[in-house]
mmCIF file of C-alpha atoms and ligand atoms in Angstrom:
data_model
loop_
_atom_site.group_PDB
_atom_site.id
_atom_site.type_symbol
_atom_site.label_atom_id
_atom_site.label_comp_id
_atom_site.label_asym_id
_atom_site.label_seq_id
_atom_site.Cartn_x
_atom_site.Cartn_y
_atom_site.Cartn_z
ATOM 1 C CA UNK A 1 6.744 -16.716 3.071
ATOM 2 C CA UNK A 2 3.722 -18.989 4.617
ATOM 3 C CA UNK A 3 2.616 -21.922 2.830
ATOM 4 C CA UNK A 4 -0.748 -21.121 3.792
ATOM 5 C CA UNK A 5 -2.673 -18.574 3.820
ATOM 6 C CA UNK A 6 -2.383 -16.940 7.135
ATOM 7 C CA UNK A 7 -4.698 -14.848 9.184
ATOM 8 C CA UNK A 8 -5.653 -11.051 8.356
ATOM 9 C CA UNK A 9 -6.139 -9.837 12.372
ATOM 10 C CA UNK A 10 -7.625 -6.505 13.392
ATOM 11 C CA UNK A 11 -4.045 -6.025 14.411
ATOM 12 C CA UNK A 12 -2.362 -6.413 11.269
ATOM 13 C CA UNK A 13 -5.259 -4.571 9.263
ATOM 14 C CA UNK A 14 -4.676 -1.858 12.017
ATOM 15 C CA UNK A 15 -1.135 -2.034 11.261
ATOM 16 C CA UNK A 16 -1.292 -1.352 7.768
ATOM 17 C CA UNK A 17 -3.506 1.808 7.827
ATOM 18 C CA UNK A 18 -0.695 3.241 10.004
ATOM 19 C CA UNK A 19 1.665 2.461 6.613
ATOM 20 C CA UNK A 20 -0.711 3.731 4.567
ATOM 21 C CA UNK A 21 -0.672 6.924 6.634
ATOM 22 C CA UNK A 22 2.918 7.122 6.451
ATOM 23 C CA UNK A 23 3.399 6.183 2.427
ATOM 24 C CA UNK A 24 0.961 9.170 2.408
ATOM 25 C CA UNK A 25 3.270 11.022 4.207
ATOM 26 C CA UNK A 26 6.184 10.727 2.384
ATOM 27 C CA UNK A 27 4.311 12.487 -0.644
ATOM 28 C CA UNK A 28 2.169 9.258 -2.383
ATOM 29 C CA UNK A 29 -1.308 10.771 -2.954
ATOM 30 C CA UNK A 30 -3.083 8.241 -6.091
ATOM 31 C CA UNK A 31 -5.875 7.169 -3.756
ATOM 32 C CA UNK A 32 -6.065 3.794 -5.573
ATOM 33 C CA UNK A 33 -2.461 3.039 -5.144
ATOM 34 C CA UNK A 34 -2.866 3.962 -1.163
ATOM 35 C CA UNK A 35 -5.981 1.620 -0.627
ATOM 36 C CA UNK A 36 -4.319 -1.365 -2.712
ATOM 37 C CA UNK A 37 -1.706 -0.886 -0.396
ATOM 38 C CA UNK A 38 -4.375 -1.261 2.587
ATOM 39 C CA UNK A 39 -6.268 -3.785 0.962
ATOM 40 C CA UNK A 40 -3.081 -6.455 0.466
ATOM 41 C CA UNK A 41 -1.896 -8.343 3.924
ATOM 42 C CA UNK A 42 1.863 -8.026 3.319
ATOM 43 C CA UNK A 43 2.472 -10.243 6.166
ATOM 44 C CA UNK A 44 1.432 -12.880 4.126
ATOM 45 C CA UNK A 45 4.245 -12.355 2.091
ATOM 46 C CA UNK A 46 6.917 -13.386 5.322
ATOM 47 C CA UNK A 47 7.566 -16.361 7.191
ATOM 48 C CA UNK A 48 5.129 -16.415 10.258
ATOM 49 C CA UNK A 49 8.772 -15.540 12.568
ATOM 50 C CA UNK A 50 9.172 -12.562 10.737
ATOM 51 C CA UNK A 51 5.836 -11.220 10.745
ATOM 52 C CA UNK A 52 6.403 -8.576 12.972
ATOM 53 C CA UNK A 53 8.248 -6.755 9.776
ATOM 54 C CA UNK A 54 5.545 -6.803 7.564
ATOM 55 C CA UNK A 55 4.193 -3.027 8.535
ATOM 56 C CA UNK A 56 7.555 -1.657 8.587
ATOM 57 C CA UNK A 57 8.465 0.746 5.258
ATOM 58 C CA UNK A 58 11.145 -0.711 4.872
ATOM 59 C CA UNK A 59 12.617 -3.821 2.354
ATOM 60 C CA UNK A 60 13.133 -7.484 3.500
ATOM 61 C CA UNK A 61 15.027 -10.356 2.942
ATOM 62 C CA UNK A 62 12.357 -12.917 1.579
ATOM 63 C CA UNK A 63 15.037 -15.881 0.327
ATOM 64 C CA UNK A 64 17.512 -16.634 -2.288
ATOM 65 C CA UNK A 65 19.225 -13.659 -1.448
ATOM 66 C CA UNK A 66 16.418 -11.407 -2.996
ATOM 67 C CA UNK A 67 14.081 -8.842 -1.126
ATOM 68 C CA UNK A 68 10.495 -7.633 -1.060
ATOM 69 C CA UNK A 69 10.414 -3.704 -2.015
ATOM 70 C CA UNK A 70 9.886 -0.985 0.661
ATOM 71 C CA UNK A 71 6.159 -0.353 0.508
ATOM 72 C CA UNK A 72 6.973 3.202 0.236
ATOM 73 C CA UNK A 73 9.099 2.113 -3.322
ATOM 74 C CA UNK A 74 5.859 -0.380 -4.318
ATOM 75 C CA UNK A 75 3.796 2.772 -3.673
ATOM 76 C CA UNK A 76 5.880 5.028 -5.782
ATOM 77 C CA UNK A 77 6.575 2.979 -8.699
ATOM 78 C CA UNK A 78 2.864 1.683 -8.750
ATOM 79 C CA UNK A 79 1.364 5.904 -8.985
ATOM 80 C CA UNK A 80 3.666 6.108 -11.824
ATOM 81 C CA UNK A 81 2.684 3.540 -13.825
ATOM 82 C CA UNK A 82 -0.969 5.347 -13.706
ATOM 83 C CA UNK A 83 -2.625 1.597 -14.093
ATOM 84 C CA UNK A 84 -6.414 2.123 -15.802
ATOM 85 C CA UNK A 85 -8.286 -1.029 -15.196
ATOM 86 C CA UNK A 86 -7.846 -3.819 -17.384
ATOM 87 C CA UNK A 87 -4.555 -2.972 -18.648
ATOM 88 C CA UNK A 88 -1.782 -5.278 -19.802
ATOM 89 C CA UNK A 89 0.963 -4.578 -17.438
ATOM 90 C CA UNK A 90 4.060 -6.537 -17.202
ATOM 91 C CA UNK A 91 6.737 -6.739 -13.751
ATOM 92 C CA UNK A 92 9.835 -7.930 -14.830
ATOM 93 C CA UNK A 93 11.226 -9.447 -10.938
ATOM 94 C CA UNK A 94 8.226 -11.323 -9.141
ATOM 95 C CA UNK A 95 9.584 -12.207 -5.937
ATOM 96 C CA UNK A 96 7.396 -12.320 -3.503
ATOM 97 C CA UNK A 97 4.426 -11.372 -5.331
ATOM 98 C CA UNK A 98 3.566 -8.565 -3.117
ATOM 99 C CA UNK A 99 4.174 -5.602 -5.934
ATOM 100 C CA UNK A 100 1.895 -7.916 -8.263
ATOM 101 C CA UNK A 101 -0.712 -8.251 -6.113
ATOM 102 C CA UNK A 102 -1.259 -4.523 -5.706
ATOM 103 C CA UNK A 103 -0.894 -4.137 -9.586
ATOM 104 C CA UNK A 104 -3.950 -6.809 -9.451
ATOM 105 C CA UNK A 105 -6.074 -4.704 -7.081
ATOM 106 C CA UNK A 106 -5.167 -1.472 -9.442
ATOM 107 C CA UNK A 107 -7.093 -3.469 -11.796
ATOM 108 C CA UNK A 108 -4.254 -4.756 -14.054
ATOM 109 C CA UNK A 109 -4.108 -7.690 -16.002
ATOM 110 C CA UNK A 110 -0.816 -8.692 -14.807
ATOM 111 C CA UNK A 111 1.583 -10.990 -16.457
ATOM 112 C CA UNK A 112 5.315 -11.188 -13.922
ATOM 113 C CA UNK A 113 8.688 -12.812 -14.611
ATOM 114 C CA UNK A 114 10.976 -14.109 -11.920
ATOM 115 C CA UNK A 115 14.608 -15.502 -12.597
ATOM 116 C CA UNK A 116 15.043 -17.513 -9.794
ATOM 117 C CA UNK A 117 13.358 -21.463 -9.532
ATOM 118 C CA UNK A 118 12.829 -21.269 -6.137
ATOM 119 C CA UNK A 119 11.082 -18.314 -5.523
ATOM 120 C CA UNK A 120 9.204 -18.359 -9.136
ATOM 121 C CA UNK A 121 7.889 -22.210 -7.841
ATOM 122 C CA UNK A 122 7.018 -20.291 -4.319
ATOM 123 C CA UNK A 123 5.644 -17.417 -5.463
ATOM 124 C CA UNK A 124 3.472 -18.786 -8.702
ATOM 125 C CA UNK A 125 1.901 -21.966 -6.376
ATOM 126 C CA UNK A 126 1.416 -18.776 -3.398
ATOM 127 C CA UNK A 127 -0.651 -16.120 -4.969
ATOM 128 C CA UNK A 128 -3.336 -18.306 -6.385
ATOM 129 C CA UNK A 129 -3.992 -19.710 -2.688
ATOM 130 C CA UNK A 130 -4.560 -16.047 -2.082
ATOM 131 C CA UNK A 131 -7.347 -15.666 -4.373
ATOM 132 C CA UNK A 132 -5.198 -13.667 -6.938
ATOM 133 C CA UNK A 133 -5.793 -16.194 -9.365
ATOM 134 C CA UNK A 134 -5.721 -13.958 -12.751
ATOM 135 C CA UNK A 135 -1.810 -13.149 -12.305
ATOM 136 C CA UNK A 136 -0.295 -14.711 -14.945
ATOM 137 C CA UNK A 137 3.547 -16.264 -13.728
ATOM 138 C CA UNK A 138 6.860 -16.762 -15.751
ATOM 139 C CA UNK A 139 9.738 -18.511 -14.752
ATOM 140 C CA UNK A 140 12.601 -16.738 -17.236
ATOM 141 C CA UNK A 141 14.214 -13.834 -18.345
ATOM 142 C CA UNK A 142 13.324 -10.349 -17.806
ATOM 143 C CA UNK A 143 15.529 -8.426 -20.523
ATOM 144 C CA UNK A 144 13.361 -10.432 -22.793
ATOM 145 C CA UNK A 145 10.242 -9.489 -21.470
ATOM 146 C CA UNK A 146 7.207 -12.115 -22.732
ATOM 147 C CA UNK A 147 6.853 -11.469 -26.630
ATOM 148 C CA UNK A 148 4.074 -14.132 -26.904
ATOM 149 C CA UNK A 149 1.958 -11.807 -24.527
ATOM 150 C CA UNK A 150 2.581 -8.500 -25.587
ATOM 151 C CA UNK A 151 2.494 -5.702 -26.475
ATOM 152 C CA UNK A 152 1.675 -4.266 -23.280
ATOM 153 C CA UNK A 153 0.158 -1.047 -21.701
ATOM 154 C CA UNK A 154 2.605 -0.384 -19.086
ATOM 155 C CA UNK A 155 5.895 -2.149 -17.833
ATOM 156 C CA UNK A 156 7.324 -2.107 -14.314
ATOM 157 C CA UNK A 157 10.974 -3.499 -13.333
ATOM 158 C CA UNK A 158 11.436 -3.551 -9.628
ATOM 159 C CA UNK A 159 15.310 -4.603 -9.695
ATOM 160 C CA UNK A 160 18.132 -2.163 -11.121
ATOM 161 C CA UNK A 161 18.685 -2.487 -14.351
ATOM 162 C CA UNK A 162 22.150 -1.410 -15.482
ATOM 163 C CA UNK A 163 20.365 -0.388 -19.234
ATOM 164 C CA UNK A 164 17.002 0.342 -20.085
ATOM 165 C CA UNK A 165 16.472 -3.455 -22.167
ATOM 166 C CA UNK A 166 15.385 -3.101 -25.894
ATOM 167 C CA UNK A 167 13.403 -5.947 -26.087
ATOM 168 C CA UNK A 168 11.022 -4.400 -23.709
ATOM 169 C CA UNK A 169 10.995 -0.918 -25.321
ATOM 170 C CA UNK A 170 9.374 -2.983 -28.023
ATOM 171 C CA UNK A 171 6.660 -4.430 -26.475
ATOM 172 C CA UNK A 172 5.500 -1.643 -25.337
ATOM 173 C CA UNK A 173 2.222 -0.341 -26.766
ATOM 174 C CA UNK A 174 2.263 3.377 -28.522
ATOM 175 C CA UNK A 175 0.811 5.294 -25.489
ATOM 176 C CA UNK A 176 2.368 2.942 -22.783
ATOM 177 C CA UNK A 177 4.858 3.484 -19.981
ATOM 178 C CA UNK A 178 7.852 1.355 -18.769
ATOM 179 C CA UNK A 179 9.173 2.511 -14.730
ATOM 180 C CA UNK A 180 12.585 1.271 -14.520
ATOM 181 C CA UNK A 181 14.780 2.030 -11.583
ATOM 182 C CA UNK A 182 18.172 2.809 -13.893
ATOM 183 C CA UNK A 183 21.388 2.130 -12.433
ATOM 184 C CA UNK A 184 24.576 -0.503 -11.958
ATOM 185 C CA UNK A 185 25.869 1.238 -8.869
ATOM 186 C CA UNK A 186 24.719 1.308 -5.484
ATOM 187 C CA UNK A 187 21.906 3.756 -6.648
ATOM 188 C CA UNK A 188 19.088 4.258 -9.046
ATOM 189 C CA UNK A 189 17.226 6.422 -11.303
ATOM 190 C CA UNK A 190 13.321 5.876 -10.977
ATOM 191 C CA UNK A 191 12.717 6.327 -14.511
ATOM 192 C CA UNK A 192 9.846 6.629 -16.769
ATOM 193 C CA UNK A 193 9.737 5.897 -20.459
ATOM 194 C CA UNK A 194 6.726 6.060 -22.497
ATOM 195 C CA UNK A 195 6.525 5.431 -25.340
ATOM 196 C CA UNK A 196 4.757 7.836 -27.953
ATOM 197 C CA UNK A 197 2.329 7.802 -31.106
ATOM 198 C CA UNK A 198 5.480 7.825 -33.714
ATOM 199 C CA UNK A 199 7.270 5.444 -31.849
ATOM 200 C CA UNK A 200 9.604 7.631 -29.921
ATOM 201 C CA UNK A 201 10.178 7.870 -26.712
ATOM 202 C CA UNK A 202 10.075 10.276 -23.936
ATOM 203 C CA UNK A 203 12.223 9.915 -20.607
ATOM 204 C CA UNK A 204 11.492 11.373 -17.164
ATOM 205 C CA UNK A 205 13.332 10.881 -14.457
ATOM 206 C CA UNK A 206 12.610 11.111 -10.553
ATOM 207 C CA UNK A 207 14.417 10.406 -7.004
ATOM 208 C CA UNK A 208 17.115 7.453 -6.448
ATOM 209 C CA UNK A 209 16.315 4.492 -5.097
ATOM 210 C CA UNK A 210 18.283 1.353 -3.987
ATOM 211 C CA UNK A 211 17.177 -1.965 -5.612
ATOM 212 C CA UNK A 212 18.748 -5.664 -6.087
ATOM 213 C CA UNK A 213 20.281 -5.925 -9.318
ATOM 214 C CA UNK A 214 18.694 -7.146 -12.697
ATOM 215 C CA UNK A 215 20.853 -10.357 -13.558
ATOM 216 C CA UNK A 216 21.959 -11.519 -16.755
ATOM 217 C CA UNK A 217 20.369 -14.021 -19.131
ATOM 218 C CA UNK A 218 20.975 -17.494 -17.936
ATOM 219 C CA UNK A 219 18.242 -18.257 -15.597
ATOM 220 C CA UNK A 220 19.484 -19.494 -12.178
ATOM 221 C CA UNK A 221 18.613 -23.170 -11.227
ATOM 222 C CA UNK A 222 18.556 -22.734 -7.519
HETATM 223 N N1 LIG B 301 8.740 -7.406 -6.980
HETATM 224 C C1 LIG B 301 9.257 -7.876 -6.096
HETATM 225 C C2 LIG B 301 9.894 -7.197 -5.300
HETATM 226 C C3 LIG B 301 11.436 -8.066 -6.309
HETATM 227 S S1 LIG B 301 13.042 -7.982 -5.748
HETATM 228 C C4 LIG B 301 8.228 -7.943 -4.722
HETATM 229 O O1 LIG B 301 7.053 -7.679 -4.552
HETATM 230 O O2 LIG B 301 8.357 -8.705 -3.959
HETATM 231 C C5 LIG B 301 13.578 -8.179 -7.397
HETATM 232 C C6 LIG B 301 13.361 -9.177 -8.156
HETATM 233 O O3 LIG B 301 13.807 -9.633 -9.727
HETATM 234 C C7 LIG B 301 14.235 -10.698 -7.480
HETATM 235 O O4 LIG B 301 13.360 -11.717 -7.080
HETATM 236 C C8 LIG B 301 15.228 -10.991 -8.533
HETATM 237 O O5 LIG B 301 15.262 -12.336 -8.707
HETATM 238 C C9 LIG B 301 14.532 -10.782 -9.674
HETATM 239 N N2 LIG B 301 15.241 -10.581 -11.033
HETATM 240 C C10 LIG B 301 16.618 -9.973 -11.206
HETATM 241 N N3 LIG B 301 16.986 -10.623 -12.565
HETATM 242 C C11 LIG B 301 15.505 -10.543 -13.296
HETATM 243 C C12 LIG B 301 15.760 -10.616 -14.529
HETATM 244 N N4 LIG B 301 16.845 -10.497 -15.544
HETATM 245 N N5 LIG B 301 14.706 -11.646 -15.060
HETATM 246 C C13 LIG B 301 13.569 -11.678 -14.072
HETATM 247 N N6 LIG B 301 13.817 -11.538 -12.652
HETATM 248 C C14 LIG B 301 14.643 -10.718 -12.343
#
C-alpha cells in the first residue's frame, strides 16, 4: 500500500472499466455496486511495485499474511448487502480498506474492525488520506463486534468464519442482514442471515468462496 496518494491515470481508469465488465459478465448486476467498483481506484491499495496486478480479478497479498479480496468477491458481498444510503454497516476484517471504501461509495456509514495491528495502523491512516474521512476504523476482535456502536443495519465479514458469532447477531437491527462466508476448511459458503421482526433469523446460502481465516480473540501485536 502506498503512503502517499498515487495518481489515477487514464490507463488505470480504463483497466477499471474492463474489470467492471468482467465482474458484470460473472453475474453482478447491481448498478450501484458496479459504479462503486468503477469509482474506487483499487491500485491505490497496492504497493507501487505491484500496480499491474490491481485490475486483475484476483485476490492479492497485502502483507501481514493477509489479502485484498478478489474484486468479484467484493462485488458479490456488496450486492448481497443491498445497502441504502445512511445505513450503519459493520465490516469485520478491514485489511487494505478497499471493501470499506466500496461500502462508503454505496452510501454506508462504515465501521470496520481489524485484528492485525500493522494493517490497522496502516489502513486507519491511509483511508483519510484518500478522502474517506467518514469510515471509522477499530483495532480489535471482530468476533465481539462493536457493542458500543451498534445496532447495525448490515454487517459483512471478509474472513472465513468457522461459525456465525452470536455477538454479531445480537448487534444486528431487526430487518438487518449479516453477510458472512462460513466454513473452517478450504472453502466457505457465502451466507446471509437476516434478523426478522420477531428476532428469529432467516438464513440463505450462496456459492463457495475462499477467504483467509477469521482468527481468534487475541489481537496480534505484530
Ligand atoms: N476487507 C479486506 C480483505 C480482508 S482479508 C479488504 O478489502 O482488503 C481478511 C482480514 O480479516 C485480514 O486483514 C485479517 O487480519 C482480518 N481478520 C481476521 N480475523 C479477524 C478478527 N477476528 N477480527 C477482525 N479482523 C480479523
